[in-house]
Coordinates of C-alpha atoms and ligand atoms in Angstrom, one line a residue:
M1 CA -31.8 46.9 36.1
T2 CA -28.7 47.3 38.3
K3 CA -27.0 44.2 39.8
K4 CA -27.8 44.6 43.8
K5 CA -24.6 45.0 45.6
P6 CA -23.6 42.8 48.2
L7 CA -24.6 43.8 52.2
V8 CA -21.2 44.2 53.7
I9 CA -21.3 45.0 57.5
V10 CA -18.3 46.4 58.4
T11 CA -17.6 45.7 62.5
R12 CA -15.3 49.0 63.6
K13 CA -14.6 52.9 62.4
L14 CA -12.0 52.3 59.0
P15 CA -9.9 55.1 58.0
E16 CA -12.5 58.0 55.9
A17 CA -11.1 56.9 52.3
I18 CA -11.7 53.2 53.0
E19 CA -15.4 53.9 54.4
T20 CA -16.4 56.6 51.3
R21 CA -15.1 53.3 49.0
M22 CA -17.2 51.2 50.4
M23 CA -20.1 52.7 50.4
E24 CA -19.5 53.0 46.4
L25 CA -19.1 49.9 45.5
F26 CA -21.0 47.9 48.7
D27 CA -24.8 48.6 50.2
A28 CA -21.7 48.7 53.2
R29 CA -23.7 48.9 56.7
L30 CA -20.1 50.5 58.4
N31 CA -19.4 51.2 62.1
I32 CA -19.4 55.2 62.5
D33 CA -19.5 55.0 66.2
D34 CA -16.1 52.4 66.7
I35 CA -18.5 50.9 69.7
P36 CA -17.5 47.2 69.4
M37 CA -20.2 45.0 68.4
S38 CA -21.5 42.5 71.5
K39 CA -21.7 39.3 70.6
A40 CA -25.7 39.3 69.9
E41 CA -24.5 42.2 67.1
L42 CA -22.0 39.9 65.4
I43 CA -24.5 37.5 65.3
E44 CA -27.1 39.2 64.3
A45 CA -24.7 40.5 61.1
V46 CA -23.4 36.9 60.3
K47 CA -26.9 36.1 59.8
Q48 CA -27.6 38.9 57.9
A49 CA -24.6 39.5 55.6
D50 CA -23.1 38.7 52.6
V51 CA -19.6 39.6 53.7
L52 CA -17.9 40.5 56.9
V53 CA -15.3 43.1 57.3
P54 CA -14.3 41.6 61.4
T55 CA -11.2 42.9 63.0
V56 CA -9.0 41.5 66.0
T57 CA -11.3 42.9 68.4
D58 CA -14.4 40.4 67.2
R59 CA -14.6 36.6 68.4
I60 CA -16.0 35.2 65.0
D61 CA -16.3 31.5 66.8
T62 CA -18.0 28.4 65.8
S63 CA -21.4 30.5 68.4
V64 CA -21.4 32.7 66.1
L65 CA -20.8 31.6 63.2
A66 CA -23.5 28.9 63.9
H67 CA -25.7 31.4 63.2
A68 CA -24.0 32.3 59.7
G69 CA -26.8 32.8 56.6
E70 CA -26.8 31.4 53.9
N71 CA -25.3 34.7 52.2
L72 CA -22.6 34.5 54.4
R73 CA -19.8 33.6 51.6
L74 CA -17.0 35.9 53.1
I75 CA -15.2 36.9 56.1
A76 CA -12.5 39.7 54.8
N77 CA -10.6 40.2 57.8
F78 CA -8.9 43.6 58.2
G79 CA -5.7 42.8 59.8
T80 CA -3.2 39.7 58.9
G81 CA -4.5 37.3 61.7
V82 CA -6.6 35.9 62.0
D83 CA -6.7 33.7 65.2
H84 CA -10.5 35.0 66.2
V85 CA -12.2 33.8 63.7
D86 CA -12.8 29.8 63.9
L87 CA -11.3 29.0 60.3
Q88 CA -12.1 25.1 60.7
T89 CA -16.1 26.3 61.1
A90 CA -15.9 28.9 58.1
R91 CA -14.3 26.3 56.4
S92 CA -16.8 23.8 56.8
R93 CA -19.8 26.3 56.1
G94 CA -17.9 26.8 52.8
I95 CA -17.5 30.8 54.0
T96 CA -13.8 32.4 52.8
V97 CA -11.6 34.5 55.4
T98 CA -9.3 36.8 53.4
N99 CA -6.9 38.8 55.7
T100 CA -4.5 41.9 54.7
P101 CA -0.4 40.4 55.0
D102 CA 2.5 42.0 53.5
V103 CA 1.0 46.3 54.4
L104 CA 1.9 46.1 58.4
T105 CA 5.0 44.1 57.7
E106 CA 7.8 47.5 57.6
D107 CA 6.0 48.5 60.7
T108 CA 4.9 45.7 62.5
A109 CA 9.0 45.4 62.4
D110 CA 9.9 49.0 63.6
M111 CA 7.2 49.3 66.0
T112 CA 9.6 45.4 67.3
M113 CA 13.0 47.4 66.8
A114 CA 11.6 50.4 69.3
L115 CA 10.6 47.7 71.7
I116 CA 14.0 46.0 72.2
L117 CA 15.4 49.4 71.7
A118 CA 12.8 50.9 74.8
V119 CA 13.6 47.9 77.2
S120 CA 17.4 47.8 76.8
R121 CA 17.7 51.6 76.9
R122 CA 15.0 52.3 79.6
L123 CA 13.2 54.6 77.8
A124 CA 10.0 54.3 79.6
E125 CA 11.8 54.4 83.1
G126 CA 13.7 57.3 82.1
E127 CA 10.3 59.1 80.1
R128 CA 8.6 58.0 83.6
M129 CA 11.2 60.1 86.0
I130 CA 11.2 63.6 83.8
R131 CA 7.6 63.4 84.0
S132 CA 7.2 62.4 87.7
G133 CA 10.0 66.0 88.7
D134 CA 12.8 63.3 89.8
W135 CA 15.3 63.8 87.8
G136 CA 18.1 65.4 89.5
G137 CA 20.5 65.6 86.3
W138 CA 22.8 64.0 85.0
A139 CA 25.1 61.4 86.7
P140 CA 27.8 58.7 85.7
T141 CA 25.9 55.4 87.1
S142 CA 22.6 56.8 86.4
M143 CA 20.1 55.0 84.3
L144 CA 22.0 53.0 83.0
G145 CA 20.3 50.0 80.3
H146 CA 22.5 47.4 78.3
R147 CA 24.4 47.9 74.5
I148 CA 22.4 45.8 71.9
W149 CA 25.0 46.2 69.5
G150 CA 26.9 43.0 69.3
K151 CA 24.5 40.9 71.0
R152 CA 22.5 38.0 70.0
L153 CA 18.5 38.3 68.9
G154 CA 16.5 35.3 68.6
I155 CA 13.9 35.2 66.5
V156 CA 10.8 33.4 66.7
G157 CA 9.1 32.8 63.2
M158 CA 11.1 33.6 60.7
G159 CA 7.8 35.2 58.1
R160 CA 7.4 38.5 56.6
I161 CA 7.7 40.5 59.8
G162 CA 10.4 38.2 60.7
R163 CA 12.6 39.0 57.5
A164 CA 11.6 42.8 58.0
L165 CA 13.0 42.3 61.7
A166 CA 16.3 40.9 60.6
R167 CA 17.4 43.5 58.2
R168 CA 16.3 46.0 61.0
A169 CA 18.7 44.2 63.7
K170 CA 21.2 43.4 61.2
G171 CA 21.7 47.2 60.8
F172 CA 21.9 47.7 64.9
G173 CA 24.6 44.9 65.3
L174 CA 22.6 42.5 66.3
S175 CA 23.6 39.0 64.9
V176 CA 20.5 37.4 63.8
H177 CA 19.8 33.5 64.8
Y178 CA 15.8 32.4 64.4
H179 CA 13.7 29.4 64.9
N180 CA 10.7 28.8 62.5
R181 CA 8.6 25.4 61.6
R182 CA 10.7 25.2 58.5
R183 CA 14.4 25.8 58.0
I184 CA 14.4 29.0 55.3
H185 CA 15.5 29.1 51.6
P186 CA 20.0 29.1 52.0
D187 CA 20.2 32.3 49.9
S188 CA 17.4 34.4 52.7
E189 CA 19.8 32.8 55.2
E190 CA 22.5 34.6 53.6
E191 CA 21.1 37.7 53.0
L192 CA 19.9 38.0 56.4
D193 CA 23.1 36.5 57.8
A194 CA 21.0 34.3 60.1
T195 CA 21.3 31.2 62.4
Y196 CA 18.8 28.8 62.2
W197 CA 18.1 26.7 64.9
E198 CA 16.0 23.3 65.2
S199 CA 15.6 23.6 68.4
L200 CA 13.8 26.4 70.3
D201 CA 15.1 25.6 73.9
Q202 CA 18.4 25.7 72.8
M203 CA 18.0 29.5 71.0
L204 CA 16.4 30.3 73.8
A205 CA 20.0 29.4 76.3
H206 CA 22.0 30.9 73.8
V207 CA 20.7 34.9 72.9
D208 CA 20.2 37.9 74.2
V209 CA 17.2 38.9 72.9
I210 CA 13.8 37.0 71.9
S211 CA 11.3 38.8 69.8
V212 CA 8.0 36.9 69.3
N213 CA 6.9 37.0 65.0
C214 CA 4.9 33.8 64.7
P215 CA 1.3 33.8 64.3
H216 CA -0.9 32.5 66.9
T217 CA -2.5 29.0 66.3
P218 CA -3.7 26.1 68.2
A219 CA 0.3 25.0 67.6
T220 CA 1.9 28.0 69.1
Y221 CA -0.4 28.7 72.3
H222 CA 1.8 29.2 75.1
L223 CA 4.8 27.8 72.9
L224 CA 7.2 30.2 75.0
S225 CA 6.1 28.0 78.5
A226 CA 6.8 28.4 81.9
R227 CA 9.5 25.9 81.4
R228 CA 10.5 27.2 78.1
L229 CA 10.8 30.9 79.6
K230 CA 13.0 29.8 82.4
L231 CA 15.9 28.4 79.7
M232 CA 16.2 32.4 79.0
Q233 CA 19.8 33.8 80.7
P234 CA 18.5 36.2 83.5
H235 CA 20.2 38.9 81.4
A236 CA 18.2 38.7 78.3
I237 CA 14.9 40.1 77.3
L238 CA 11.8 39.3 75.4
V239 CA 9.9 41.8 72.8
N240 CA 6.3 40.3 71.6
T241 CA 4.4 42.2 68.9
A242 CA 2.5 39.1 67.2
R243 CA -0.1 37.4 69.9
G244 CA -0.5 37.1 73.9
E245 CA -1.6 34.1 73.7
I246 CA 2.0 32.8 72.1
V247 CA 3.6 33.8 75.8
D248 CA 2.2 32.1 79.2
E249 CA 1.6 35.8 80.7
P250 CA 1.7 34.9 84.5
A251 CA 4.8 33.1 84.5
L252 CA 6.4 35.7 82.4
T253 CA 4.6 38.6 84.9
R254 CA 6.4 36.2 87.6
M255 CA 9.9 36.2 86.2
L256 CA 9.5 39.5 85.3
A257 CA 9.3 40.6 89.3
D258 CA 11.9 38.0 90.5
R259 CA 14.9 39.8 87.7
E260 CA 14.6 35.4 86.4
I261 CA 14.5 37.7 82.9
A262 CA 15.9 40.8 82.9
G263 CA 13.2 43.2 81.2
A264 CA 10.5 42.8 78.5
G265 CA 8.4 44.7 75.7
L266 CA 5.0 43.7 75.0
D267 CA 3.0 45.0 72.1
V268 CA 0.0 42.4 72.6
F269 CA -1.5 40.8 75.7
E270 CA -3.2 37.5 76.6
H271 CA -6.5 38.9 77.6
E272 CA -6.5 42.2 75.0
P273 CA -7.5 44.9 76.3
A274 CA -6.8 43.7 79.7
V275 CA -3.8 43.5 81.1
N276 CA -2.2 41.7 83.8
P277 CA -2.2 44.3 87.0
K278 CA 1.4 43.3 88.5
L279 CA 2.8 44.1 85.0
L280 CA 1.8 47.2 85.3
E281 CA 3.7 47.9 88.8
L282 CA 7.1 46.4 86.6
Q283 CA 9.7 48.8 85.9
N284 CA 11.5 46.4 83.3
A285 CA 8.6 46.1 81.6
V286 CA 7.5 48.6 78.7
L287 CA 3.6 48.1 77.5
L288 CA 2.3 49.2 74.5
P289 CA -1.6 48.7 73.5
H290 CA -0.9 46.9 70.3
M291 CA -0.4 49.0 67.6
G292 CA 2.4 47.8 66.5
S293 CA 1.0 48.2 63.1
A294 CA -1.1 51.0 63.7
T295 CA 0.3 53.5 61.2
L296 CA -1.6 55.8 59.3
E297 CA -0.5 54.8 55.8
G298 CA -0.8 50.9 56.7
R299 CA -4.5 51.2 58.4
V300 CA -5.4 52.7 54.6
D301 CA -3.0 49.8 52.6
M302 CA -4.9 47.6 55.0
G303 CA -8.8 49.2 53.8
E304 CA -7.2 49.3 50.2
K305 CA -6.8 44.9 50.3
V306 CA -10.2 44.3 52.4
L307 CA -12.0 46.2 48.8
I308 CA -9.9 44.0 46.7
N309 CA -10.5 41.0 48.5
I310 CA -14.1 41.4 48.6
K311 CA -14.3 43.4 44.9
T312 CA -12.7 39.9 43.7
F313 CA -14.8 37.5 45.7
V314 CA -18.1 38.8 44.7
D315 CA -16.7 39.2 40.7
G316 CA -16.6 35.6 40.9
H317 CA -12.7 35.1 41.2
T318 CA -10.6 33.8 44.3
P319 CA -9.2 36.6 46.2
P320 CA -5.7 37.8 46.5
D321 CA -5.4 37.1 50.2
R322 CA -7.8 34.1 50.8
V323 CA -6.2 32.6 54.0
I324 CA -5.3 28.8 53.6
E325 CA -5.0 27.1 57.1
G326 CA -1.9 24.7 57.6
L327 CA 0.4 27.8 55.2
L328 CA -0.6 29.8 58.5
Ligands
LIG1 C1 -4.0 44.9 63.6 C2 -2.5 42.9 64.3 O1 -4.2 46.0 63.8 O2 -2.6 42.0 61.5 C3 -3.1 41.8 62.9 O3 -2.6 41.1 62.7 O4 -2.1 42.2 65.0 C4 -2.9 44.2 64.3 O5 -1.2 44.8 63.6 C5 -5.0 44.1 63.8 O6 -4.9 42.6 63.9 C6 -6.2 44.6 63.2 O7 -7.5 44.1 63.3

């Protein structure tokens, strides 16, 4: 007799190769149309599934998890950030949560560097100018941005992505500064040539570029509050490829409009997919639709991680990417 395969409900469309393998290994229910699930549909899914595979677009909060059936033992998130899953409730109901770290580190660091360059060198503005037909030709004082070589970069959150960014930044001639809950190992500090600031406030006031690279947790919600943003120098820029909730978006928007800081590059927003309409009017903001890790290779690698996490778990082992709340 063959063993019954676990029911795995996948909330969004994943790369084809991953979906095919999902079908081979499990009793998989896919979302071919890729229409995000409503709350009612998510509730139905947690009632039925043995394993749920959500993404950042699904809010798996207490009110959804309250309906979880006896069978739901694993939430295998497709993505590294798990701020859309109520980890405490999951733990109290004995549900394991896994994520997909490492595989999107380099892609996200690339996008962060791209945003630093885009804001400093006015890439999006230049592109808009060409397309609008307003370009009258080269002029010595036209479209002047700012050099990044020789400037100071302050990284908020020196985890995997922060370190990958630091390596790139060095190559672009930026000196690396960072703030982190814990100071990193002296060997890593030396390798990255990074200066540690115990005080985030102090670092904000002393660097030219700020990059947000920490996870969104209750402790980092609005970490860059209106008060802290005001500590930045007027010529400084801010880049966020982590989570919108870490920055007070209305305060940032006001400051950009009033030129209290020079510019911002945002790949993430507080209320995605909604974007503050005032941000859309600003030339000094470069805005991207949460595409920091959006490479085909990255998505396939993320899917592989999800498959491995589920397979290991259903085979009775500890999945490699189990999320441990305190370590986030
Ligand atoms: C993912 C991300 O695309 O993994 C993350 O935390 O922010 C993104 O890069 C998304 O979360 C997939 O669920």
